[in-house]
Short mmCIF file of C-alpha atoms in Angstrom, two decimals:
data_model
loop_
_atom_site.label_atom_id
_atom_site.label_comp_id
_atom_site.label_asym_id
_atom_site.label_seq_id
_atom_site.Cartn_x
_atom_site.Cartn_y
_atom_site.Cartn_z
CA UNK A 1 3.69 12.28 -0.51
CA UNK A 2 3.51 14.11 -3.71
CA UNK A 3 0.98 16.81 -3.09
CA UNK A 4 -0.85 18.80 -5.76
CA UNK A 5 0.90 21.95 -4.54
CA UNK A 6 4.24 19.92 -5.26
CA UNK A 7 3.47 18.95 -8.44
CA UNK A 8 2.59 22.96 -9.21
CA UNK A 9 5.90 23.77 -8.10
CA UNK A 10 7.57 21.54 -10.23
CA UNK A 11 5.54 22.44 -12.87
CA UNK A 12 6.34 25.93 -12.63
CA UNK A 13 10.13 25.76 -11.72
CA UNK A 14 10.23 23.49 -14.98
CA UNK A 15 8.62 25.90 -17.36
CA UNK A 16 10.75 28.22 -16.05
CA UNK A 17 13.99 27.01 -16.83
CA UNK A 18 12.98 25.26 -20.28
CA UNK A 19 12.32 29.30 -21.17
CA UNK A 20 15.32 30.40 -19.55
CA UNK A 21 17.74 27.84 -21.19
CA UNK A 22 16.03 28.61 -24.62
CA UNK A 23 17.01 32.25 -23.91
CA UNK A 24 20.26 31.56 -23.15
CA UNK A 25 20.42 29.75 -26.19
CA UNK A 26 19.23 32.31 -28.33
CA UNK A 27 22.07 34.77 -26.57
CA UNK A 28 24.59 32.50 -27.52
CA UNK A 29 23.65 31.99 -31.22
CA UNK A 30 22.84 35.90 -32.10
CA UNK A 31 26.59 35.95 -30.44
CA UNK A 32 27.99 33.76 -32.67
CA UNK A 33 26.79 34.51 -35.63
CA UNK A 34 27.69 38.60 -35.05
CA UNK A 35 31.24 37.78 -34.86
CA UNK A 36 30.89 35.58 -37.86
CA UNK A 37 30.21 38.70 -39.74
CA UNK A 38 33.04 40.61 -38.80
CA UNK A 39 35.17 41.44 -42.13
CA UNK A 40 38.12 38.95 -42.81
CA UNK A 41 41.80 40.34 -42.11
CA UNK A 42 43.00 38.88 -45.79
CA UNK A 43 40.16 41.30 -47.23
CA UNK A 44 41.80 44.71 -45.37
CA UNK A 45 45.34 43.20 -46.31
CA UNK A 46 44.57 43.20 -49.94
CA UNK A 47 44.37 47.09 -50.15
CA UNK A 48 46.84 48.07 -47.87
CA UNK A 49 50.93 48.50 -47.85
CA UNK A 50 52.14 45.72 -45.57
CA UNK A 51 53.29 47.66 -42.74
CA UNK A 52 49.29 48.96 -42.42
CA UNK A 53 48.17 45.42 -43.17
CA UNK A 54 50.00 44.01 -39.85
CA UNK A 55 48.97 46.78 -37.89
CA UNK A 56 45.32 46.16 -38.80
CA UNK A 57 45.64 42.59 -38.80
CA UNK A 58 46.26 43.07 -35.16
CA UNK A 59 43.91 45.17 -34.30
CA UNK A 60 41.65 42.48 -35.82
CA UNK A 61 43.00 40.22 -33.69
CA UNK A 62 42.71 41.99 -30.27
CA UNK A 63 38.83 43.26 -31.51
CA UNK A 64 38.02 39.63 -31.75
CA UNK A 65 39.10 38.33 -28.73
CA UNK A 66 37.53 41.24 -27.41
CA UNK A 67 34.00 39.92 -28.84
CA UNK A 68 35.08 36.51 -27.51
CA UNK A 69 36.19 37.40 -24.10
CA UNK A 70 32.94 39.66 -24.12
CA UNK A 71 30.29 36.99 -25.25
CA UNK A 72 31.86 34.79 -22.72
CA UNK A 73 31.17 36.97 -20.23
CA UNK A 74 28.03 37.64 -21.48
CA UNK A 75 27.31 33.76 -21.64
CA UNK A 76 28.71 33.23 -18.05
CA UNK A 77 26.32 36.12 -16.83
CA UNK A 78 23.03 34.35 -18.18
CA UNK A 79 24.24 30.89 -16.71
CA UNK A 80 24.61 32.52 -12.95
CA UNK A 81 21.33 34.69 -13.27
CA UNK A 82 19.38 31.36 -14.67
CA UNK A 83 20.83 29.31 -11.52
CA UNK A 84 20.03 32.25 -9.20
CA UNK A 85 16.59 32.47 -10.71
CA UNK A 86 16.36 28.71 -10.94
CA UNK A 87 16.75 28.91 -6.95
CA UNK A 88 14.13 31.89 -6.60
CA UNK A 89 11.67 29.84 -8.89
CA UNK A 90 11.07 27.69 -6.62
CA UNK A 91 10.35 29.48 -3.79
CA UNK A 92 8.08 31.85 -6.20
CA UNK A 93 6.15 28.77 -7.53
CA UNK A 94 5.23 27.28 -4.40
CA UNK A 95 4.00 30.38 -3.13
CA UNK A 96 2.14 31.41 -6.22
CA UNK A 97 1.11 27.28 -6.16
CA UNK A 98 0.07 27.62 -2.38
CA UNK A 99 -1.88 30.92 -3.57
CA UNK A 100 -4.04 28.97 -6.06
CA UNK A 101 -4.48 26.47 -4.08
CA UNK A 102 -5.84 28.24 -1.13
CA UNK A 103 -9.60 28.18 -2.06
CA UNK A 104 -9.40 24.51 -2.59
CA UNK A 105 -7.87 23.97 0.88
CA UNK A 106 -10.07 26.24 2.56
CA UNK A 107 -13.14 24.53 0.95
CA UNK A 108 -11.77 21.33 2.34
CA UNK A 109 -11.01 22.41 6.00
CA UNK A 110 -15.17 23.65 6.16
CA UNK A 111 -16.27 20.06 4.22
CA UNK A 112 -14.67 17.86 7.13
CA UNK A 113 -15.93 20.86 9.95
CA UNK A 114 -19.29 19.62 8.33
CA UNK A 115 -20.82 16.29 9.91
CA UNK A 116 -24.44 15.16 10.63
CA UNK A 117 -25.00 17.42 13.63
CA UNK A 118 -24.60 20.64 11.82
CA UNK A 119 -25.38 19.53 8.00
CA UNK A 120 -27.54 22.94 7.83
CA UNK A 121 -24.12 24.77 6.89
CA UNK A 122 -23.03 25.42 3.18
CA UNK A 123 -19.37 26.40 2.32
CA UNK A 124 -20.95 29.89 0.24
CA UNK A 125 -18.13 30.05 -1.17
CA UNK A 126 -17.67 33.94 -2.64
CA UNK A 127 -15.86 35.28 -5.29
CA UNK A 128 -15.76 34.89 -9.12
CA UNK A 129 -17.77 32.62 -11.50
CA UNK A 130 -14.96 30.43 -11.90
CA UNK A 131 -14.25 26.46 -11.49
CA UNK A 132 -13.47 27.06 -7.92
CA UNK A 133 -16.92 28.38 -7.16
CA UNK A 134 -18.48 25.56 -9.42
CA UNK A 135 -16.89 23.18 -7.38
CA UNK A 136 -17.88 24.41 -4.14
CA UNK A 137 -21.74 25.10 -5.11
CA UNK A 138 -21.90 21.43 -6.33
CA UNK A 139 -20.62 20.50 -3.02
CA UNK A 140 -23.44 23.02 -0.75
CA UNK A 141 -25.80 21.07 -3.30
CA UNK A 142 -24.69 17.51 -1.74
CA UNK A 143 -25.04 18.80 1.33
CA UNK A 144 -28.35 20.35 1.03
CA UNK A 145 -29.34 16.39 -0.56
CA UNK A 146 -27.93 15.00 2.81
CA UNK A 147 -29.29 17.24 4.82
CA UNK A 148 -33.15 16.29 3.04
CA UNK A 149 -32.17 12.36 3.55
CA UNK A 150 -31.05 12.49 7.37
CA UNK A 151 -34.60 14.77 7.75
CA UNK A 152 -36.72 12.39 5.99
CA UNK A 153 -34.61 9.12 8.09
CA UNK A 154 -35.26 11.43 11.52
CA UNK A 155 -38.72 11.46 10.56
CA UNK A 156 -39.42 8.22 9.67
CA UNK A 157 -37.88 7.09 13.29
CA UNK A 158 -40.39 9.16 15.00
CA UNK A 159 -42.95 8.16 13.05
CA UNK A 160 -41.85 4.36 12.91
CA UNK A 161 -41.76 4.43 16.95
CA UNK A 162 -45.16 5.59 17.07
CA UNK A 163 -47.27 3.56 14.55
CA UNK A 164 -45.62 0.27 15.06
CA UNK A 165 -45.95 -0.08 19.28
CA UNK A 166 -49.77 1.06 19.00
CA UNK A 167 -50.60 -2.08 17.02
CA UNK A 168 -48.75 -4.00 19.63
CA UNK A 169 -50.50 -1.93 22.68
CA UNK A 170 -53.30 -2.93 20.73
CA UNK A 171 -53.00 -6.39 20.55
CA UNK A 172 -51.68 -7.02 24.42
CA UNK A 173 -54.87 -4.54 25.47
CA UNK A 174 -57.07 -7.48 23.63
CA UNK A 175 -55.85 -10.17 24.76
CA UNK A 176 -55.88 -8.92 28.10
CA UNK A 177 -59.73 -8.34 27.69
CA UNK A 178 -60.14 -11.26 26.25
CA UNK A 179 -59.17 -13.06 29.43
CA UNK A 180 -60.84 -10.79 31.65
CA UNK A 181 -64.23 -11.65 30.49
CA UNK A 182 -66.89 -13.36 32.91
CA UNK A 183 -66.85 -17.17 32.73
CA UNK A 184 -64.16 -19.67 32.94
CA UNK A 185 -61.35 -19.25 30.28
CA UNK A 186 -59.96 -22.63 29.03
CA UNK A 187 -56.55 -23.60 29.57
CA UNK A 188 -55.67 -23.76 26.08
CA UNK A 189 -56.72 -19.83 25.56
CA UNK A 190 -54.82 -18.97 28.86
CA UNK A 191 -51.53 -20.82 27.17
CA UNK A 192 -52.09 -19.10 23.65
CA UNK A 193 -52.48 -15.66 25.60
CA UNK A 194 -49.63 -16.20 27.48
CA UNK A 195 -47.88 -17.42 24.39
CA UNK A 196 -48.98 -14.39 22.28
CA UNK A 197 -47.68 -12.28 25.32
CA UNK A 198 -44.32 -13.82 24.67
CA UNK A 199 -43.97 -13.05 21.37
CA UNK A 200 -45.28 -9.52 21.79
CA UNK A 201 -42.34 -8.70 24.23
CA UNK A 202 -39.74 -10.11 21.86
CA UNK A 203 -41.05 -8.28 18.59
CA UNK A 204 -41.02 -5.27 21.42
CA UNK A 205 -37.99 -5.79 22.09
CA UNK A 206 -36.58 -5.96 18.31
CA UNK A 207 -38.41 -2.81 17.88
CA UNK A 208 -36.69 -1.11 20.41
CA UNK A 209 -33.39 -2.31 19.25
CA UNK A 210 -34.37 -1.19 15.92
CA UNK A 211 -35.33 1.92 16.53
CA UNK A 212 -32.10 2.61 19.02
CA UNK A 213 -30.00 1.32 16.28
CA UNK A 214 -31.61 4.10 13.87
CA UNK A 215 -31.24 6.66 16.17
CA UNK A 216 -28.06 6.04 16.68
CA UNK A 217 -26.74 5.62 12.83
CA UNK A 218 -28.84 8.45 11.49
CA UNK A 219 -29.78 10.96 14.03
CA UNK A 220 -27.98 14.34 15.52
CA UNK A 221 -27.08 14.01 19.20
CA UNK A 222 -28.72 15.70 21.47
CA UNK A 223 -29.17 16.57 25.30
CA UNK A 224 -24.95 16.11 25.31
CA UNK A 225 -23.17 16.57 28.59
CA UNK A 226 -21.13 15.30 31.01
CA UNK A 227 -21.56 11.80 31.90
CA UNK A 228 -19.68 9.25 33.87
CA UNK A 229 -19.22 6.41 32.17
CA UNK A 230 -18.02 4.27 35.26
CA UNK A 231 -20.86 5.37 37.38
CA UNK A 232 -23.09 4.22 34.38
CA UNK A 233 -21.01 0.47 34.57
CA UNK A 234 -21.54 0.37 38.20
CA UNK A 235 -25.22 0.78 37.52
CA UNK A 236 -25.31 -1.62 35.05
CA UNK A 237 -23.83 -4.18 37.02
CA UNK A 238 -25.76 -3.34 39.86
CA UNK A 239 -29.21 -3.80 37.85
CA UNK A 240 -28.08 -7.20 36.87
CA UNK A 241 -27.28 -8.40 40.20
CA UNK A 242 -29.84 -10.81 40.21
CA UNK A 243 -29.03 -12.43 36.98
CA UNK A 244 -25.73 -12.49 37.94
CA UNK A 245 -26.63 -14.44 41.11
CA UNK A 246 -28.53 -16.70 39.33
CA UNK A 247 -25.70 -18.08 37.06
CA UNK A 248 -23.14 -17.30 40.02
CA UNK A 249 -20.75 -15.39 38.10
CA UNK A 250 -17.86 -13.99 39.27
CA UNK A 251 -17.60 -10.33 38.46
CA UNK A 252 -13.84 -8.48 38.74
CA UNK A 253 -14.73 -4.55 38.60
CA UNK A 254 -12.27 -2.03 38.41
CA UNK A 255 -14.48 0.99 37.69
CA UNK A 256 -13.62 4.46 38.35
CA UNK A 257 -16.11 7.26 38.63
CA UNK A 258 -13.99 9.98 37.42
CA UNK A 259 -14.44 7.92 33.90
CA UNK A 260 -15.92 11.38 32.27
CA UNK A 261 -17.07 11.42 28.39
CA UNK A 262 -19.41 13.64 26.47
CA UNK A 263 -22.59 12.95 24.81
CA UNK A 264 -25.95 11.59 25.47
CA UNK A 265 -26.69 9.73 28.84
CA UNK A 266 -29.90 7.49 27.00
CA UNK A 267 -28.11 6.23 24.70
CA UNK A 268 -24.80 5.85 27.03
CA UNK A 269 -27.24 3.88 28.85
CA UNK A 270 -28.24 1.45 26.41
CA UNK A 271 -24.67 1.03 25.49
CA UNK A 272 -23.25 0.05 28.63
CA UNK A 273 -26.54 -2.03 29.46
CA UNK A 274 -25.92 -4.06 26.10
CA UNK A 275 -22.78 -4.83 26.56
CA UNK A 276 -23.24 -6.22 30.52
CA UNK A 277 -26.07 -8.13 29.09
CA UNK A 278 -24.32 -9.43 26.64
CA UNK A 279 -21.27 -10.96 29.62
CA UNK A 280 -24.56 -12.44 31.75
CA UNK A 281 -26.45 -13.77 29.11
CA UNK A 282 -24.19 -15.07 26.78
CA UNK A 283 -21.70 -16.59 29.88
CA UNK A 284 -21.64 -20.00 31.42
CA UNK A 285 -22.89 -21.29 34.57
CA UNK A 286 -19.87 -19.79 37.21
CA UNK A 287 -17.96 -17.97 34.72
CA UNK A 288 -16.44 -15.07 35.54
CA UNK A 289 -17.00 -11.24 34.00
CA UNK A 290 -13.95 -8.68 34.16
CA UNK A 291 -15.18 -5.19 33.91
CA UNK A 292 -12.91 -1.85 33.79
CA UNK A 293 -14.09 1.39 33.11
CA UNK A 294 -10.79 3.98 33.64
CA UNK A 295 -8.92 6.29 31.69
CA UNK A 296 -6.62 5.81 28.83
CA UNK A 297 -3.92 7.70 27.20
CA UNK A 298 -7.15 10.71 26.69
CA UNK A 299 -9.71 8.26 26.38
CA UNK A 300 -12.76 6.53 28.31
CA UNK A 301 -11.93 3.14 28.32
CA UNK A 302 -14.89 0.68 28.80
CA UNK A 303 -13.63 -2.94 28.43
CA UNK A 304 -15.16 -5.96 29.46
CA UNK A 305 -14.27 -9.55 29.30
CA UNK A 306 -15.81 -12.92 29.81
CA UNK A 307 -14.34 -16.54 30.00
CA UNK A 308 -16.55 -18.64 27.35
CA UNK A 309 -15.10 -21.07 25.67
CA UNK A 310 -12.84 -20.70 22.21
CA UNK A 311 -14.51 -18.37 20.14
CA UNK A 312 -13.77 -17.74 16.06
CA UNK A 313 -11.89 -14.89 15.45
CA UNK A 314 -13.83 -14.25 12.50
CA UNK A 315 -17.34 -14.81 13.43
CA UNK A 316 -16.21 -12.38 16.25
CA UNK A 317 -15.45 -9.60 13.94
CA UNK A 318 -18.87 -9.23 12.86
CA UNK A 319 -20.91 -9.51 15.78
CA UNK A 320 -20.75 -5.79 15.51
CA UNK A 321 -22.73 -5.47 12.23
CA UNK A 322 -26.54 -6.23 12.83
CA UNK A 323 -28.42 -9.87 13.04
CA UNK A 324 -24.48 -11.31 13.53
CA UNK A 325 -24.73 -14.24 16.25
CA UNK A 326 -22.08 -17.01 17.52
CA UNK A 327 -23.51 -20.43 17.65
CA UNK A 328 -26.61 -21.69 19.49
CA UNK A 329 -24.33 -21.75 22.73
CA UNK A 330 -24.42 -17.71 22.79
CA UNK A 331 -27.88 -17.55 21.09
CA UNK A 332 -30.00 -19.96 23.99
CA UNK A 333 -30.31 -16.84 25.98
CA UNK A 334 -32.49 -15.02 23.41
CA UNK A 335 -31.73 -11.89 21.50
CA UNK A 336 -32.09 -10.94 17.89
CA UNK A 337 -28.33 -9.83 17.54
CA UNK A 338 -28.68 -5.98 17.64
CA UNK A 339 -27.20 -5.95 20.95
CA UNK A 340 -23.35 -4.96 19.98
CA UNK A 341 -24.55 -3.46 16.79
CA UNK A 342 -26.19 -0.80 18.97
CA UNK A 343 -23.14 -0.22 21.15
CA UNK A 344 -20.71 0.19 18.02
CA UNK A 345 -23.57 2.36 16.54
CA UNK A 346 -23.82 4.56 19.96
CA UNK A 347 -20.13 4.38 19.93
CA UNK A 348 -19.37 6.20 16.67
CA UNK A 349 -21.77 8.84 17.01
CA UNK A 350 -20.09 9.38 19.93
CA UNK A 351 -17.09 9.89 17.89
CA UNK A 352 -15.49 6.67 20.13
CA UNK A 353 -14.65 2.73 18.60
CA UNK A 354 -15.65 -0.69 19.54
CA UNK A 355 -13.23 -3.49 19.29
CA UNK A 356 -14.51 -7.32 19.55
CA UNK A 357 -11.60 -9.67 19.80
CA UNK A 358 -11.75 -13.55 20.66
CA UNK A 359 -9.31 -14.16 23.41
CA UNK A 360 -6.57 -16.98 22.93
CA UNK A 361 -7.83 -18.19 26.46
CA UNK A 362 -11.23 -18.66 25.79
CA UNK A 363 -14.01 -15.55 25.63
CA UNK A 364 -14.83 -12.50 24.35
CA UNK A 365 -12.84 -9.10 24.85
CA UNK A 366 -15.07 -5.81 24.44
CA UNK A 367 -13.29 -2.80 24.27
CA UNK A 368 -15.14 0.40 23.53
CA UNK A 369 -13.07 4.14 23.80
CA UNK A 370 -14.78 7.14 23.61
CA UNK A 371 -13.15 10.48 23.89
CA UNK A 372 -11.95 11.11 27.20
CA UNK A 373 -13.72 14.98 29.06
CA UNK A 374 -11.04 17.09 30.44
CA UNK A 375 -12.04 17.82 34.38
CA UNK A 376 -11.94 21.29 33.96
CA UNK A 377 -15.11 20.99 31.56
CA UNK A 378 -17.03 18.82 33.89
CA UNK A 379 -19.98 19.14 35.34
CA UNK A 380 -20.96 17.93 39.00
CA UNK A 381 -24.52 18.13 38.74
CA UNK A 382 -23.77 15.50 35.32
CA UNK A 383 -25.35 12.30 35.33
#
């Protein structure tokens, strides 16, 4: 990869020797043209008896190779010092390269230490008024933007959580009263109440998911510690026993405790709850569920599988982005499709993945890997 402290040296080295070999050149034309002036032998001969002629003539002769042997010499010299200067050029332009390119790297290294959980740092970059500095107060600028939106998204959450549920408190409270009052109630009321009651749970229920999903996508973690992610699949299983029962489902679990990740146990929670939910709703009468929760080449594993019928590849890709459902076979157990959204949410702000993939066989495969805690950082009073 051709890297901009690469293209420096090159740069560098290249200016180098284009002024070097223009030296050189210059050497070897003032040498030329001072042995082009030298006086002609035939002049001296003209004046002198013959016997003085020949003796100049050859001192002439041995003068000019002199000036020959000398400017080749001289010649010679410049071409070894250019190579051996050639050679130290390099080294010399990727450490002056390196030098100028230090700010920029360092500015770099503190941009990527910088993520939504400490967005209150600025690079502050010191020293002169130059592009360098330009560059690096336009980027504590962006930051201070970001830092305004994820405050304003954080409080619209908490705000969102509060005013939308006391309508709906509201409106259960009523009808509640409404049915409580003296006299018989008739039984279409009763089945509009219980109706109404219904639909209040579900929109409940989206709000939650909503409201998880924000949380998840826009909002620092906090509370992070310890947590076992198998003992939070064993619960999860556990919880849904009954559900289980009910469809007789066959559940394979190879879940080990000592499963340790770091982050927030809530939202760990809802993450492993979704995706059981998702194998016992969306499964068929005595299917089967396949559950592992171990670790992985220095990660948490969490995979689950189910044995549904065919599924499309494709359409399975994007049941982690929100509202994404199969067909009506996967939907007749309810659900507004926030369910995986949520766990691939929870999963990156835990800095782990989630991969969906249709298995040849029949089913889904749900693989989610979060960053594995060493042992010698956990805690045994962690959830």
């Amino acid at each position: 990869m051709r890297t901009a402290r690469l293209r420096f040296t090159i740069m560098y080295v290249a200016l180098f020797m284009l002024s070097g070999v223009a030296l050189l050149g210059l050497t070897g034309v003032i040498t030329i043209a001072r042995s082009s002036t030298a006086v002609a032998p035939g002049q001296q001969q003209q004046r002198q008896p013959a016997a003085s002629a020949a003796r100049v003539a050859e001192l002439e002769a041995r003068l000019e190779a002199v000036h020959q042997d000398q400017a080749r010499q001289l010649l010679g010299g410049s071409a070894i010092a250019l190579t051996v200067m050639g050679a130290a050029s390099v080294l010399l332009g990727r450490s002056v390269a390196g030098r100028v390119l230090r700010p920029l790297r360092t500015i770099t290294a503190a941009t990527r230490r910088i993520t939504a959980d400490n967005l209150h740092e600025r690079l502050a970059a010191a020293g002169p008024d130059d592009e360098v500095k330009a560059l690096a107060d336009t980027i504590d600028e962006l930051l201070e933007r970001l830092e305004q939106a994820f405050a304003a998204q954080r409080r619209f959450v908490a705000n969102a959580s509060h005013e939308l549920r006391t309508p709906l408190a509201t409106m259960r409270a009523s009808l509640d009263v409404a049915l409580a009052k003296p006299g018989p109630v008739p039984p279409q009321t009763v089945a509009l109440a219980d109706r109404l009651r219904t639909e209040l749970s579900r929109i409940e229920e989206l709000l939650g998911g909503f409201l998880t999903l924000a949380r998840a996508q826009h909002s620092a973690l906090t509370d992070r510690a310890p947590v076992s992610l198998g003992a939070l699949v064993a619960e999860a299983v556990s919880a849904r026993a009954a559900d289980i029962e009910a469809k007789r489902l066959t559940v394979h679990a190879d879940v080990r405790r000592d499963t340790w990740t770091d982050g927030n146990a809530t939202l760990l929670t809802q993450m492993t709850g979704n995706v059981i939910d998702n194998a016992v709703i969306h499964n068929v009468p005595d299917g089967w569920i396949r559950v592992v929760a171990a670790p992985e080449t220095g990660t948490a594993l969490l995979s689950v599988e189910t044995g549904d019928p065919p599924l499309d590849p494709e359409q399975v890709a994007r049941l982690g982005q929100p509202f994404q459902r199969l067909g009506v076979e996967r939907t007749a157990g309810g659900g507004a499709g926030l369910g995986l959204s949520i766990v691939a949410a929870i999963a990156a702000a835990h800095g782990g993945t989630l991969v969906l993939r249709a298995r040849p066989e029949g089913g889904l495969h749900v693989a989610i890997r979060l960053p594995l805690m060493p042992s010698a950082r956990r805690d045994d009073g962690a959830a």
